[in-house]
Amino acid sequence: MPSGFGDLTVHAHQLVSAGDLAGAQRLLADALTDVDPQPANASPELAEAAGLQARVLLAIGDPQAARGWAAFAYAAATRLYGRSHERAVDAAATLAAVLHRVGSDARAARLYSQVILELTARDGPESQRVLAAHADLATVEFARGQCAMARDRLQDAWELHREVYGDGHPSGIKMLAKLGAMERDCGRHTAAQEHLALAAELCRLHLPADDPLAAQVAARARASADPDHVCAEPEPPARETPVVPAARVPPAD
């Protein structure tokens, strides 16, 4: 382990906060070049740096490069802390996001299910992190053709988020716009129009006019349905996938 690795990771976090993703990526890449490639030998500082590098690479649009570091960070964090620890859950969420971006949706769904169960046990079913994880899992389910399951999960998550955090919370507006886009792709045009129009109205009421989310919602409302989308029959969950309740249904004790 290079000396000062923890300080270097702090510096990389500062670069990310300042918007210099390319600088953070270069800094971490140089530091990670000669590390031991075995997660079993990783220190907490190395696991954190690898996870940060995975998130940075994902943010700059290179999920293939992020995949190795995300898997390394998840394996290391799980060994160091146990699967239920905060850092291991964060690493699982990062790996799930990376896997979804590279098309490994079956494993991404399993990891998001694990994240939801762990966060629900710690934070409760109404926490923002749990509801955001439900939205992420819905995106993966939709990509797998499990459209009805995905739409129902996302609608439950949005409705509960709206009840708990109000109409104007950006995360809830983002869920609603994503739900409208899913419905449009599935040919449910009336529901899609209603939800996209409501998302645009909530942006107008609660967000500054120049807020990036308002622009994203407007662009999503103007977009056309995905011509390549196919609504497949619901798939049974993989045997090793834990059963994850909908957002409104807390897991059994």
GROMACS .gro file of C-alpha atoms in nm:
model
  253
    1MET     CA    1   0.000   0.000   0.000
    2PRO     CA    2   0.148   0.337  -0.099
    3SER     CA    3   0.207   0.572   0.190
    4GLY     CA    4  -0.049   0.849   0.229
    5PHE     CA    5  -0.317   0.652   0.040
    6GLY     CA    6  -0.590   0.783   0.267
    7ASP     CA    7  -0.485   1.144   0.207
    8LEU     CA    8  -0.480   1.082  -0.166
    9THR     CA    9  -0.836   0.951  -0.155
   10VAL     CA   10  -0.944   1.259   0.039
   11HIS     CA   11  -0.788   1.473  -0.234
   12ALA     CA   12  -0.973   1.272  -0.498
   13HIS     CA   13  -1.302   1.330  -0.313
   14GLN     CA   14  -1.226   1.703  -0.315
   15LEU     CA   15  -1.168   1.696  -0.691
   16VAL     CA   16  -1.498   1.515  -0.741
   17SER     CA   17  -1.679   1.772  -0.527
   18ALA     CA   18  -1.522   2.048  -0.736
   19GLY     CA   19  -1.643   1.882  -1.057
   20ASP     CA   20  -1.300   1.773  -1.175
   21LEU     CA   21  -1.386   1.411  -1.247
   22ALA     CA   22  -1.105   1.370  -1.498
   23GLY     CA   23  -0.851   1.494  -1.245
   24ALA     CA   24  -0.983   1.259  -0.978
   25GLN     CA   25  -0.973   0.967  -1.222
   26ARG     CA   26  -0.611   1.035  -1.317
   27LEU     CA   27  -0.505   1.075  -0.955
   28LEU     CA   28  -0.667   0.748  -0.852
   29ALA     CA   29  -0.546   0.562  -1.160
   30ASP     CA   30  -0.184   0.653  -1.083
   31ALA     CA   31  -0.222   0.546  -0.720
   32LEU     CA   32  -0.396   0.217  -0.803
   33THR     CA   33  -0.156   0.107  -1.076
   34ASP     CA   34   0.067  -0.120  -0.866
   35VAL     CA   35  -0.168  -0.234  -0.589
   36ASP     CA   36  -0.218  -0.599  -0.501
   37PRO     CA   37  -0.503  -0.719  -0.728
   38GLN     CA   38  -0.644  -0.960  -0.468
   39PRO     CA   39  -0.943  -0.817  -0.274
   40ALA     CA   40  -0.860  -1.056   0.009
   41ASN     CA   41  -0.548  -0.851   0.078
   42ALA     CA   42  -0.707  -0.507   0.050
   43SER     CA   43  -0.695  -0.254   0.332
   44PRO     CA   44  -0.992  -0.031   0.414
   45GLU     CA   45  -0.816   0.263   0.243
   46LEU     CA   46  -0.762   0.064  -0.076
   47ALA     CA   47  -1.121  -0.059  -0.079
   48GLU     CA   48  -1.245   0.300  -0.048
   49ALA     CA   49  -1.015   0.424  -0.325
   50ALA     CA   50  -1.123   0.143  -0.558
   51GLY     CA   51  -1.489   0.218  -0.495
   52LEU     CA   52  -1.436   0.587  -0.561
   53GLN     CA   53  -1.252   0.510  -0.884
   54ALA     CA   54  -1.542   0.291  -0.995
   55ARG     CA   55  -1.792   0.570  -0.927
   56VAL     CA   56  -1.579   0.826  -1.109
   57LEU     CA   57  -1.533   0.602  -1.413
   58LEU     CA   58  -1.907   0.539  -1.421
   59ALA     CA   59  -1.977   0.911  -1.400
   60ILE     CA   60  -1.746   0.991  -1.692
   61GLY     CA   61  -1.909   0.725  -1.906
   62ASP     CA   62  -1.667   0.431  -1.888
   63PRO     CA   63  -1.860   0.150  -1.716
   64GLN     CA   64  -1.639  -0.119  -1.867
   65ALA     CA   65  -1.334   0.025  -1.693
   66ALA     CA   66  -1.538   0.076  -1.376
   67ARG     CA   67  -1.647  -0.286  -1.359
   68GLY     CA   68  -1.321  -0.431  -1.228
   69TRP     CA   69  -1.276  -0.168  -0.959
   70ALA     CA   70  -1.641  -0.192  -0.852
   71ALA     CA   71  -1.615  -0.570  -0.816
   72PHE     CA   72  -1.285  -0.534  -0.629
   73ALA     CA   73  -1.431  -0.277  -0.389
   74TYR     CA   74  -1.741  -0.489  -0.321
   75ALA     CA   75  -1.541  -0.805  -0.254
   76ALA     CA   76  -1.297  -0.618  -0.031
   77ALA     CA   77  -1.566  -0.431   0.165
   78THR     CA   78  -1.768  -0.747   0.219
   79ARG     CA   79  -1.461  -0.926   0.355
   80LEU     CA   80  -1.355  -0.633   0.572
   81TYR     CA   81  -1.691  -0.536   0.719
   82GLY     CA   82  -1.955  -0.797   0.641
   83ARG     CA   83  -2.237  -0.771   0.387
   84SER     CA   84  -2.463  -0.560   0.610
   85HIS     CA   85  -2.210  -0.285   0.681
   86GLU     CA   86  -2.272   0.060   0.535
   87ARG     CA   87  -1.959   0.049   0.322
   88ALA     CA   88  -2.040  -0.294   0.184
   89VAL     CA   89  -2.395  -0.183   0.097
   90ASP     CA   90  -2.258   0.126  -0.080
   91ALA     CA   91  -2.013  -0.093  -0.271
   92ALA     CA   92  -2.296  -0.328  -0.370
   93ALA     CA   93  -2.500  -0.036  -0.503
   94THR     CA   94  -2.204   0.090  -0.706
   95LEU     CA   95  -2.140  -0.254  -0.853
   96ALA     CA   96  -2.510  -0.294  -0.936
   97ALA     CA   97  -2.511   0.039  -1.122
   98VAL     CA   98  -2.201  -0.060  -1.317
   99LEU     CA   99  -2.341  -0.402  -1.405
  100HIS     CA  100  -2.663  -0.245  -1.532
  101ARG     CA  101  -2.467  -0.008  -1.755
  102VAL     CA  102  -2.271  -0.296  -1.910
  103GLY     CA  103  -2.583  -0.509  -1.961
  104SER     CA  104  -2.544  -0.761  -1.677
  105ASP     CA  105  -2.895  -0.693  -1.553
  106ALA     CA  106  -2.963  -1.027  -1.382
  107ARG     CA  107  -2.676  -0.979  -1.137
  108ALA     CA  108  -2.754  -0.608  -1.104
  109ALA     CA  109  -3.108  -0.699  -0.997
  110ARG     CA  110  -2.977  -0.941  -0.735
  111LEU     CA  111  -2.745  -0.676  -0.592
  112TYR     CA  112  -3.012  -0.406  -0.585
  113SER     CA  113  -3.243  -0.652  -0.407
  114GLN     CA  114  -2.971  -0.711  -0.150
  115VAL     CA  115  -2.919  -0.335  -0.110
  116ILE     CA  116  -3.292  -0.278  -0.054
  117LEU     CA  117  -3.317  -0.547   0.211
  118GLU     CA  118  -3.009  -0.428   0.398
  119LEU     CA  119  -3.109  -0.061   0.389
  120THR     CA  120  -3.468  -0.136   0.488
  121ALA     CA  121  -3.345  -0.327   0.792
  122ARG     CA  122  -3.126  -0.033   0.893
  123ASP     CA  123  -3.318   0.277   0.786
  124GLY     CA  124  -3.679   0.165   0.750
  125PRO     CA  125  -3.891   0.126   0.434
  126GLU     CA  126  -3.962   0.500   0.398
  127SER     CA  127  -3.602   0.622   0.390
  128GLN     CA  128  -3.489   0.809   0.081
  129ARG     CA  129  -3.208   0.563   0.018
  130VAL     CA  130  -3.447   0.267   0.022
  131LEU     CA  131  -3.691   0.437  -0.215
  132ALA     CA  132  -3.407   0.539  -0.447
  133ALA     CA  133  -3.286   0.178  -0.450
  134HIS     CA  134  -3.637   0.064  -0.542
  135ALA     CA  135  -3.627   0.309  -0.834
  136ASP     CA  136  -3.290   0.171  -0.943
  137LEU     CA  137  -3.418  -0.186  -0.923
  138ALA     CA  138  -3.726  -0.086  -1.125
  139THR     CA  139  -3.496   0.048  -1.398
  140VAL     CA  140  -3.315  -0.285  -1.414
  141GLU     CA  141  -3.641  -0.483  -1.412
  142PHE     CA  142  -3.766  -0.268  -1.699
  143ALA     CA  143  -3.447  -0.333  -1.896
  144ARG     CA  144  -3.507  -0.707  -1.847
  145GLY     CA  145  -3.857  -0.679  -1.993
  146GLN     CA  146  -4.032  -0.713  -1.657
  147CYS     CA  147  -4.233  -0.405  -1.738
  148ALA     CA  148  -4.541  -0.445  -1.518
  149MET     CA  149  -4.325  -0.532  -1.218
  150ALA     CA  150  -4.098  -0.233  -1.285
  151ARG     CA  151  -4.383   0.015  -1.331
  152ASP     CA  152  -4.563  -0.105  -1.019
  153ARG     CA  153  -4.245  -0.086  -0.811
  154LEU     CA  154  -4.160   0.262  -0.935
  155GLN     CA  155  -4.514   0.392  -0.887
  156ASP     CA  156  -4.523   0.257  -0.531
  157ALA     CA  157  -4.185   0.415  -0.459
  158TRP     CA  158  -4.291   0.751  -0.603
  159GLU     CA  159  -4.624   0.758  -0.419
  160LEU     CA  160  -4.461   0.674  -0.087
  161HIS     CA  161  -4.183   0.928  -0.150
  162ARG     CA  162  -4.447   1.192  -0.226
  163GLU     CA  163  -4.638   1.116   0.095
  164VAL     CA  164  -4.329   1.127   0.314
  165TYR     CA  165  -4.117   1.399   0.150
  166GLY     CA  166  -4.369   1.613  -0.036
  167ASP     CA  167  -4.441   1.705  -0.397
  168GLY     CA  168  -4.136   1.919  -0.454
  169HIS     CA  169  -3.851   1.686  -0.366
  170PRO     CA  170  -3.621   1.638  -0.669
  171SER     CA  171  -3.585   1.263  -0.614
  172GLY     CA  172  -3.961   1.217  -0.627
  173ILE     CA  173  -3.994   1.429  -0.940
  174LYS     CA  174  -3.719   1.223  -1.104
  175MET     CA  175  -3.904   0.899  -1.018
  176LEU     CA  176  -4.229   1.037  -1.160
  177ALA     CA  177  -4.066   1.140  -1.489
  178LYS     CA  178  -3.897   0.801  -1.520
  179LEU     CA  179  -4.232   0.631  -1.458
  180GLY     CA  180  -4.392   0.839  -1.735
  181ALA     CA  181  -4.116   0.743  -1.977
  182MET     CA  182  -4.160   0.373  -1.892
  183GLU     CA  183  -4.534   0.398  -1.953
  184ARG     CA  184  -4.477   0.569  -2.288
  185ASP     CA  185  -4.237   0.295  -2.399
  186CYS     CA  186  -4.499   0.036  -2.302
  187GLY     CA  187  -4.771   0.210  -2.506
  188ARG     CA  188  -4.962   0.334  -2.202
  189HIS     CA  189  -4.992   0.680  -2.351
  190THR     CA  190  -5.262   0.831  -2.129
  191ALA     CA  191  -5.085   0.743  -1.806
  192ALA     CA  192  -4.752   0.854  -1.954
  193GLN     CA  193  -4.889   1.192  -2.057
  194GLU     CA  194  -5.046   1.249  -1.715
  195HIS     CA  195  -4.731   1.159  -1.522
  196LEU     CA  196  -4.491   1.352  -1.746
  197ALA     CA  197  -4.718   1.659  -1.735
  198LEU     CA  198  -4.737   1.636  -1.356
  199ALA     CA  199  -4.358   1.607  -1.332
  200ALA     CA  200  -4.320   1.920  -1.546
  201GLU     CA  201  -4.574   2.106  -1.332
  202LEU     CA  202  -4.397   2.005  -1.009
  203CYS     CA  203  -4.071   2.134  -1.155
  204ARG     CA  204  -4.241   2.465  -1.236
  205LEU     CA  205  -4.386   2.496  -0.887
  206HIS     CA  206  -4.092   2.380  -0.677
  207LEU     CA  207  -3.766   2.419  -0.870
  208PRO     CA  208  -3.575   2.719  -1.004
  209ALA     CA  209  -3.630   2.777  -1.375
  210ASP     CA  210  -3.265   2.699  -1.448
  211ASP     CA  211  -3.254   2.380  -1.243
  212PRO     CA  212  -3.097   2.098  -1.448
  213LEU     CA  213  -3.369   1.857  -1.338
  214ALA     CA  214  -3.636   2.080  -1.491
  215ALA     CA  215  -3.452   2.068  -1.822
  216GLN     CA  216  -3.417   1.690  -1.798
  217VAL     CA  217  -3.788   1.646  -1.729
  218ALA     CA  218  -3.879   1.874  -2.020
  219ALA     CA  219  -3.651   1.679  -2.253
  220ARG     CA  220  -3.797   1.349  -2.134
  221ALA     CA  221  -4.150   1.479  -2.192
  222ARG     CA  222  -4.061   1.576  -2.552
  223ALA     CA  223  -3.891   1.246  -2.631
  224SER     CA  224  -4.053   0.969  -2.833
  225ALA     CA  225  -4.116   0.615  -2.719
  226ASP     CA  226  -3.827   0.375  -2.759
  227PRO     CA  227  -3.905   0.185  -3.082
  228ASP     CA  228  -3.686  -0.106  -2.973
  229HIS     CA  229  -3.860  -0.163  -2.641
  230VAL     CA  230  -4.040  -0.495  -2.606
  231CYS     CA  231  -4.267  -0.578  -2.313
  232ALA     CA  232  -4.180  -0.936  -2.228
  233GLU     CA  233  -4.376  -1.175  -2.013
  234PRO     CA  234  -4.293  -1.144  -1.642
  235GLU     CA  235  -3.993  -1.357  -1.552
  236PRO     CA  236  -3.974  -1.557  -1.230
  237PRO     CA  237  -3.695  -1.433  -1.005
  238ALA     CA  238  -3.370  -1.623  -1.017
  239ARG     CA  239  -3.346  -1.886  -0.745
  240GLU     CA  240  -3.068  -1.705  -0.561
  241THR     CA  241  -3.245  -1.368  -0.580
  242PRO     CA  242  -3.396  -1.263  -0.246
  243VAL     CA  243  -3.766  -1.180  -0.258
  244VAL     CA  244  -3.790  -0.802  -0.235
  245PRO     CA  245  -4.129  -0.654  -0.144
  246ALA     CA  246  -4.270  -0.353  -0.321
  247ALA     CA  247  -4.184  -0.014  -0.178
  248ARG     CA  248  -4.509   0.006   0.017
  249VAL     CA  249  -4.470  -0.339   0.173
  250PRO     CA  250  -4.212  -0.362   0.454
  251PRO     CA  251  -4.028  -0.695   0.469
  252ALA     CA  252  -4.138  -0.951   0.723
  253ASP     CA  253  -3.939  -0.961   1.044
   0.00000   0.00000   0.00000
